Amino acid sequence: MVDVLKYQLGLKTEWDEFVHDSKNGTLLHYRDFLEYHSDRFEDHSLMFYENGKLMGLLPANIDGKIIYSHQGLTYGGLILSKSIKLGLVIEMFNSLVDYLKSIKLTSLFYKSIPGFYHQIPSFEDEYCLFLQNAQLIRRDTGFVTDMTRDIRLQSRRKRAIKKASKEGIFIEKADFTDYWKKILIPNLKSRFGVTPVHSLDEINHLASKFPDNIVQYNALKDGEIVAGTTLFISEEVVHAQYISGKEYGRELGAVDYLFHHLITEVFKDKKYFSFGIANEKNGRFLNTGLADWKEGFDSNAWVHNFYQLSVK
């Protein structure tokens, strides 16, 4: 018998300890990360117990009659105990559907956790979604470099890195403010008419909660920031987000030099380096130029699946 319990504030410690000891939980699943944007989402995270023992978590929010595997996260999904067996996960999904029906919700939108984030392979949820006749509604491709093998750089990346080295590009770990104000925000506004998903205040708040896991690295030319990226660091994965630079910096090869330094020096002991996706239109369109740049660092495509499950 699996019992489903809605998360409450008094359960924060139990939740976070489970994420830490789970086989597929990451930085994004801790309550301090989930709750930084609590004003924008109505949290309805769930906890699954078997005979009083916590066996799974589902970070989630609701909007109307729909529950989402949390809209404030890049990936959500079911976080599972290292000791769990497939049969119990099937029971958990059956109990989840019964619970959602009991509170009159009609649909679950579910974002899986990409496989490279798993400490132990954990695809039980996708099998259960198949059993529940869930529909695959989106599939993104994340580009990930396996750092445990020899990395073969694309020749264009090699040339750019060599050029940047000759130009004296310098890499530094820094705070977020200068990069956000001088590079990221202006570039996003001028090129796409958007702002960063995280505001400067939000990224500073998150970094204060997770100082070892959310960091900023910049590339400088003569003391001036010409490129940078914000990194989200999990147990085995470094994920690069907010990659941007000045046109001048791109011409100097600063972005390539920055990532080569991060991969071969700063984070060489990690298992995976994630460059993120190159998809648009819910995964139906591939930005081939962006994909080519990411693949230039010997990255390969991992799928990230999104599902819709009717619970009427």
Tab-separated table of C-alpha atoms in Angstrom:
chain	number	residue	atom	x	y	z
A	1	MET	CA	0.000	0.000	0.000
A	2	VAL	CA	1.449	3.351	-1.063
A	3	ASP	CA	0.248	6.489	0.727
A	4	VAL	CA	0.453	9.872	-1.030
A	5	LEU	CA	1.002	12.961	1.124
A	6	LYS	CA	1.056	16.597	0.007
A	7	TYR	CA	4.270	18.318	1.068
A	8	GLN	CA	4.071	20.668	4.065
A	9	LEU	CA	6.633	23.073	5.499
A	10	GLY	CA	7.349	20.872	8.505
A	11	LEU	CA	8.624	18.138	6.177
A	12	LYS	CA	11.496	20.142	4.678
A	13	THR	CA	14.261	18.251	6.482
A	14	GLU	CA	12.803	14.861	5.567
A	15	TRP	CA	12.390	15.986	1.950
A	16	ASP	CA	15.947	17.336	1.612
A	17	GLU	CA	17.539	14.326	3.295
A	18	PHE	CA	15.692	12.037	0.886
A	19	VAL	CA	16.906	14.045	-2.133
A	20	HIS	CA	20.482	13.804	-0.834
A	21	ASP	CA	20.254	10.020	-0.480
A	22	SER	CA	18.151	9.305	-3.587
A	23	LYS	CA	19.335	7.701	-6.800
A	24	ASN	CA	18.305	10.542	-9.103
A	25	GLY	CA	17.765	13.729	-7.099
A	26	THR	CA	19.804	16.850	-7.886
A	27	LEU	CA	20.368	20.417	-6.766
A	28	LEU	CA	17.107	21.539	-8.351
A	29	HIS	CA	15.048	19.254	-6.119
A	30	TYR	CA	16.010	20.698	-2.724
A	31	ARG	CA	13.305	22.787	-1.117
A	32	ASP	CA	15.409	25.968	-1.036
A	33	PHE	CA	15.689	25.773	-4.822
A	34	LEU	CA	12.056	24.824	-5.372
A	35	GLU	CA	10.758	27.648	-3.224
A	36	TYR	CA	12.733	30.625	-4.513
A	37	HIS	CA	9.845	31.345	-6.903
A	38	SER	CA	7.008	30.211	-4.634
A	39	ASP	CA	5.150	33.442	-5.403
A	40	ARG	CA	4.771	32.363	-9.038
A	41	PHE	CA	3.687	28.732	-8.571
A	42	GLU	CA	1.158	27.039	-6.307
A	43	ASP	CA	3.238	24.215	-4.893
A	44	HIS	CA	1.636	20.793	-4.727
A	45	SER	CA	4.654	18.557	-4.283
A	46	LEU	CA	3.943	14.978	-3.243
A	47	MET	CA	5.606	12.417	-0.993
A	48	PHE	CA	5.101	8.652	-1.345
A	49	TYR	CA	5.280	6.304	1.646
A	50	GLU	CA	5.226	2.517	1.885
A	51	ASN	CA	4.386	1.300	5.390
A	52	GLY	CA	5.427	4.670	6.784
A	53	LYS	CA	8.790	4.794	4.969
A	54	LEU	CA	9.425	7.550	2.446
A	55	MET	CA	10.185	5.995	-0.964
A	56	GLY	CA	9.623	8.765	-3.490
A	57	LEU	CA	9.056	12.471	-4.108
A	58	LEU	CA	7.398	14.428	-6.905
A	59	PRO	CA	8.172	18.168	-7.070
A	60	ALA	CA	4.976	19.630	-8.497
A	61	ASN	CA	2.666	22.616	-8.765
A	62	ILE	CA	-0.955	22.988	-9.781
A	63	ASP	CA	-2.694	25.449	-12.060
A	64	GLY	CA	-6.439	25.038	-12.327
A	65	LYS	CA	-7.246	21.377	-12.874
A	66	ILE	CA	-3.746	20.457	-14.022
A	67	ILE	CA	-0.752	19.312	-11.980
A	68	TYR	CA	2.714	19.867	-13.374
A	69	SER	CA	5.971	18.166	-12.551
A	70	HIS	CA	7.246	21.483	-11.405
A	71	GLN	CA	7.007	24.285	-13.966
A	72	GLY	CA	9.739	26.207	-12.201
A	73	LEU	CA	12.316	23.493	-12.921
A	74	THR	CA	14.085	22.496	-16.117
A	75	TYR	CA	13.396	18.890	-15.188
A	76	GLY	CA	11.219	17.436	-12.457
A	77	GLY	CA	10.188	13.844	-12.359
A	78	LEU	CA	9.866	11.251	-9.659
A	79	ILE	CA	12.782	11.142	-7.216
A	80	LEU	CA	13.318	7.614	-5.959
A	81	SER	CA	14.971	5.714	-3.143
A	82	LYS	CA	18.119	3.780	-4.023
A	83	SER	CA	16.484	0.594	-2.723
A	84	ILE	CA	13.204	0.873	-4.624
A	85	LYS	CA	12.019	-1.864	-6.990
A	86	LEU	CA	10.042	-1.430	-10.193
A	87	GLY	CA	6.957	-3.120	-8.800
A	88	LEU	CA	6.675	-0.498	-6.069
A	89	VAL	CA	7.098	2.357	-8.539
A	90	ILE	CA	4.185	0.924	-10.524
A	91	GLU	CA	2.149	0.977	-7.303
A	92	MET	CA	3.259	4.560	-6.682
A	93	PHE	CA	1.962	5.659	-10.080
A	94	ASN	CA	-1.342	3.876	-9.484
A	95	SER	CA	-1.663	5.656	-6.131
A	96	LEU	CA	-0.685	8.954	-7.763
A	97	VAL	CA	-3.474	8.646	-10.332
A	98	ASP	CA	-6.006	7.743	-7.619
A	99	TYR	CA	-4.863	10.728	-5.552
A	100	LEU	CA	-5.180	13.147	-8.472
A	101	LYS	CA	-8.669	11.864	-9.224
A	102	SER	CA	-9.635	12.293	-5.571
A	103	ILE	CA	-8.788	16.010	-5.672
A	104	LYS	CA	-10.542	16.472	-9.044
A	105	LEU	CA	-7.469	17.130	-11.198
A	106	THR	CA	-7.673	16.097	-14.851
A	107	SER	CA	-4.116	15.978	-16.203
A	108	LEU	CA	-0.500	15.497	-15.200
A	109	PHE	CA	2.254	17.150	-17.235
A	110	TYR	CA	5.453	15.300	-16.431
A	111	LYS	CA	9.081	16.230	-17.110
A	112	SER	CA	11.502	13.346	-16.694
A	113	ILE	CA	14.966	13.707	-15.179
A	114	PRO	CA	17.551	13.306	-17.993
A	115	GLY	CA	19.509	10.090	-17.560
A	116	PHE	CA	22.927	11.670	-17.174
A	117	TYR	CA	21.756	13.226	-13.891
A	118	HIS	CA	21.017	9.809	-12.366
A	119	GLN	CA	23.477	8.593	-9.754
A	120	ILE	CA	21.991	5.146	-10.414
A	121	PRO	CA	19.988	4.409	-13.601
A	122	SER	CA	16.386	5.351	-12.862
A	123	PHE	CA	13.949	4.993	-15.744
A	124	GLU	CA	11.173	3.279	-13.813
A	125	ASP	CA	8.987	6.364	-14.167
A	126	GLU	CA	9.046	6.317	-17.957
A	127	TYR	CA	8.009	2.669	-17.991
A	128	CYS	CA	5.161	3.467	-15.602
A	129	LEU	CA	4.036	6.353	-17.807
A	130	PHE	CA	3.913	3.883	-20.697
A	131	LEU	CA	1.730	1.567	-18.607
A	132	GLN	CA	-0.551	4.503	-17.789
A	133	ASN	CA	-0.906	5.325	-21.506
A	134	ALA	CA	0.728	8.730	-21.107
A	135	GLN	CA	1.486	10.623	-24.310
A	136	LEU	CA	4.982	11.747	-25.223
A	137	ILE	CA	4.355	15.410	-26.100
A	138	ARG	CA	7.881	16.798	-26.317
A	139	ARG	CA	11.441	15.553	-26.595
A	140	ASP	CA	14.461	17.812	-26.242
A	141	THR	CA	18.070	16.929	-26.931
A	142	GLY	CA	20.613	17.950	-24.325
A	143	PHE	CA	24.239	18.025	-25.445
A	144	VAL	CA	26.536	16.409	-22.896
A	145	THR	CA	30.270	15.735	-22.874
A	146	ASP	CA	31.396	12.533	-21.183
A	147	MET	CA	34.429	13.646	-19.191
A	148	THR	CA	35.517	10.108	-18.352
A	149	ARG	CA	36.930	9.546	-21.829
A	150	ASP	CA	39.376	11.385	-24.060
A	151	ILE	CA	37.697	14.504	-25.467
A	152	ARG	CA	38.196	15.144	-29.173
A	153	LEU	CA	37.611	18.785	-29.986
A	154	GLN	CA	36.293	19.943	-33.343
A	155	SER	CA	39.040	21.609	-35.411
A	156	ARG	CA	37.233	24.974	-35.375
A	157	ARG	CA	37.081	24.855	-31.598
A	158	LYS	CA	40.802	24.136	-31.471
A	159	ARG	CA	41.573	27.128	-33.670
A	160	ALA	CA	39.399	29.437	-31.581
A	161	ILE	CA	40.997	28.224	-28.339
A	162	LYS	CA	44.476	28.765	-29.779
A	163	LYS	CA	43.555	32.273	-30.905
A	164	ALA	CA	42.111	33.196	-27.508
A	165	SER	CA	45.240	31.920	-25.789
A	166	LYS	CA	47.419	34.143	-27.976
A	167	GLU	CA	45.136	37.111	-27.246
A	168	GLY	CA	45.680	36.648	-23.520
A	169	ILE	CA	42.096	35.756	-22.576
A	170	PHE	CA	41.907	35.258	-18.816
A	171	ILE	CA	39.335	33.098	-17.001
A	172	GLU	CA	38.049	33.967	-13.539
A	173	LYS	CA	35.397	32.865	-11.107
A	174	ALA	CA	33.337	35.929	-10.194
A	175	ASP	CA	30.066	37.178	-8.768
A	176	PHE	CA	27.035	37.504	-11.017
A	177	THR	CA	26.412	41.244	-11.062
A	178	ASP	CA	28.816	42.525	-13.723
A	179	TYR	CA	28.109	39.673	-16.116
A	180	TRP	CA	24.353	39.979	-15.670
A	181	LYS	CA	24.304	43.750	-16.159
A	182	LYS	CA	26.985	44.171	-18.825
A	183	ILE	CA	26.619	41.034	-20.937
A	184	LEU	CA	23.663	38.738	-20.300
A	185	ILE	CA	20.726	41.114	-19.862
A	186	PRO	CA	21.683	43.447	-22.766
A	187	ASN	CA	22.335	40.506	-25.117
A	188	LEU	CA	19.080	38.729	-24.343
A	189	LYS	CA	17.127	41.957	-24.719
A	190	SER	CA	18.731	43.016	-28.006
A	191	ARG	CA	18.781	39.585	-29.669
A	192	PHE	CA	15.581	37.963	-28.400
A	193	GLY	CA	13.590	40.620	-26.557
A	194	VAL	CA	13.584	38.590	-23.343
A	195	THR	CA	15.088	38.667	-19.865
A	196	PRO	CA	16.901	35.843	-18.031
A	197	VAL	CA	14.647	33.217	-16.453
A	198	HIS	CA	16.312	34.092	-13.147
A	199	SER	CA	16.540	37.755	-12.227
A	200	LEU	CA	19.833	39.009	-10.812
A	201	ASP	CA	18.277	39.069	-7.331
A	202	GLU	CA	17.049	35.495	-7.769
A	203	ILE	CA	20.380	34.105	-8.962
A	204	ASN	CA	22.158	35.844	-6.097
A	205	HIS	CA	19.618	34.432	-3.652
A	206	LEU	CA	20.022	30.902	-5.013
A	207	ALA	CA	23.803	31.182	-4.971
A	208	SER	CA	23.661	32.261	-1.327
A	209	LYS	CA	21.709	29.067	-0.562
A	210	PHE	CA	23.966	26.860	-2.702
A	211	PRO	CA	27.369	28.610	-2.842
A	212	ASP	CA	29.220	25.492	-4.007
A	213	ASN	CA	26.642	24.584	-6.628
A	214	ILE	CA	25.780	27.812	-8.459
A	215	VAL	CA	28.791	29.769	-9.692
A	216	GLN	CA	29.794	32.256	-12.364
A	217	TYR	CA	32.839	32.081	-14.638
A	218	ASN	CA	33.872	34.876	-16.986
A	219	ALA	CA	36.409	35.334	-19.764
A	220	LEU	CA	38.243	38.649	-19.713
A	221	LYS	CA	40.351	40.590	-22.200
A	222	ASP	CA	42.488	43.339	-20.645
A	223	GLY	CA	40.297	43.240	-17.524
A	224	GLU	CA	37.010	43.559	-19.449
A	225	ILE	CA	34.368	40.800	-19.424
A	226	VAL	CA	33.908	39.538	-22.973
A	227	ALA	CA	32.087	36.237	-22.301
A	228	GLY	CA	30.718	34.161	-19.474
A	229	THR	CA	28.447	31.399	-18.243
A	230	THR	CA	26.565	30.485	-15.096
A	231	LEU	CA	27.085	26.934	-13.870
A	232	PHE	CA	24.766	24.655	-11.908
A	233	ILE	CA	26.814	21.903	-10.299
A	234	SER	CA	25.356	18.584	-9.162
A	235	GLU	CA	27.018	15.446	-7.830
A	236	GLU	CA	28.350	14.254	-11.186
A	237	VAL	CA	27.192	16.936	-13.628
A	238	VAL	CA	28.186	20.507	-14.427
A	239	HIS	CA	25.447	22.268	-16.375
A	240	ALA	CA	26.195	25.495	-18.238
A	241	GLN	CA	23.439	28.057	-18.481
A	242	TYR	CA	23.275	31.685	-19.611
A	243	ILE	CA	26.130	31.378	-22.098
A	244	SER	CA	26.762	34.742	-23.674
A	245	GLY	CA	29.457	37.116	-24.834
A	246	LYS	CA	30.285	40.293	-26.681
A	247	GLU	CA	30.745	40.063	-30.423
A	248	TYR	CA	34.327	41.134	-29.833
A	249	GLY	CA	34.759	38.238	-27.408
A	250	ARG	CA	33.354	35.713	-29.845
A	251	GLU	CA	35.754	36.937	-32.523
A	252	LEU	CA	38.639	36.389	-30.108
A	253	GLY	CA	37.503	32.832	-29.350
A	254	ALA	CA	36.777	33.736	-25.727
A	255	VAL	CA	33.674	31.544	-25.371
A	256	ASP	CA	35.486	28.482	-26.712
A	257	TYR	CA	38.493	29.191	-24.500
A	258	LEU	CA	36.239	29.578	-21.453
A	259	PHE	CA	34.549	26.214	-21.972
A	260	HIS	CA	37.770	24.428	-22.789
A	261	HIS	CA	39.214	25.728	-19.511
A	262	LEU	CA	36.130	24.662	-17.543
A	263	ILE	CA	36.114	21.165	-19.039
A	264	THR	CA	39.847	20.429	-18.943
A	265	GLU	CA	40.856	22.260	-15.777
A	266	VAL	CA	38.198	23.435	-13.353
A	267	PHE	CA	35.768	20.507	-13.582
A	268	LYS	CA	37.916	17.768	-15.075
A	269	ASP	CA	36.996	15.379	-12.236
A	270	LYS	CA	33.257	15.533	-12.920
A	271	LYS	CA	31.566	12.829	-14.974
A	272	TYR	CA	29.490	14.959	-17.348
A	273	PHE	CA	29.501	18.509	-18.670
A	274	SER	CA	26.086	19.598	-19.934
A	275	PHE	CA	25.757	22.346	-22.548
A	276	GLY	CA	21.955	22.306	-22.473
A	277	ILE	CA	19.575	21.937	-25.386
A	278	ALA	CA	19.541	23.352	-28.916
A	279	ASN	CA	15.822	22.811	-29.503
A	280	GLU	CA	12.921	25.137	-30.153
A	281	LYS	CA	9.192	24.666	-30.781
A	282	ASN	CA	8.752	22.005	-28.089
A	283	GLY	CA	11.607	19.940	-29.447
A	284	ARG	CA	10.372	19.879	-33.053
A	285	PHE	CA	13.109	22.206	-34.348
A	286	LEU	CA	16.859	21.839	-33.948
A	287	ASN	CA	19.041	24.948	-34.057
A	288	THR	CA	21.756	23.275	-36.090
A	289	GLY	CA	24.292	26.066	-35.663
A	290	LEU	CA	24.004	25.962	-31.882
A	291	ALA	CA	24.054	22.161	-31.898
A	292	ASP	CA	27.201	22.187	-34.026
A	293	TRP	CA	28.973	24.492	-31.561
A	294	LYS	CA	28.042	22.286	-28.603
A	295	GLU	CA	28.998	19.109	-30.452
A	296	GLY	CA	32.347	20.759	-31.149
A	297	PHE	CA	33.275	19.932	-27.551
A	298	ASP	CA	32.683	16.233	-28.200
A	299	SER	CA	29.221	16.352	-26.663
A	300	ASN	CA	26.486	13.906	-27.610
A	301	ALA	CA	22.704	14.099	-27.553
A	302	TRP	CA	20.712	12.791	-24.589
A	303	VAL	CA	16.941	12.915	-24.770
A	304	HIS	CA	14.745	14.705	-22.259
A	305	ASN	CA	11.148	13.493	-22.397
A	306	PHE	CA	7.924	15.315	-21.534
A	307	TYR	CA	4.599	13.528	-21.052
A	308	GLN	CA	0.932	14.266	-20.590
A	309	LEU	CA	-1.187	11.839	-18.600
A	310	SER	CA	-4.968	12.119	-18.506
A	311	VAL	CA	-6.387	11.224	-15.082
A	312	LYS	CA	-10.095	11.749	-15.805
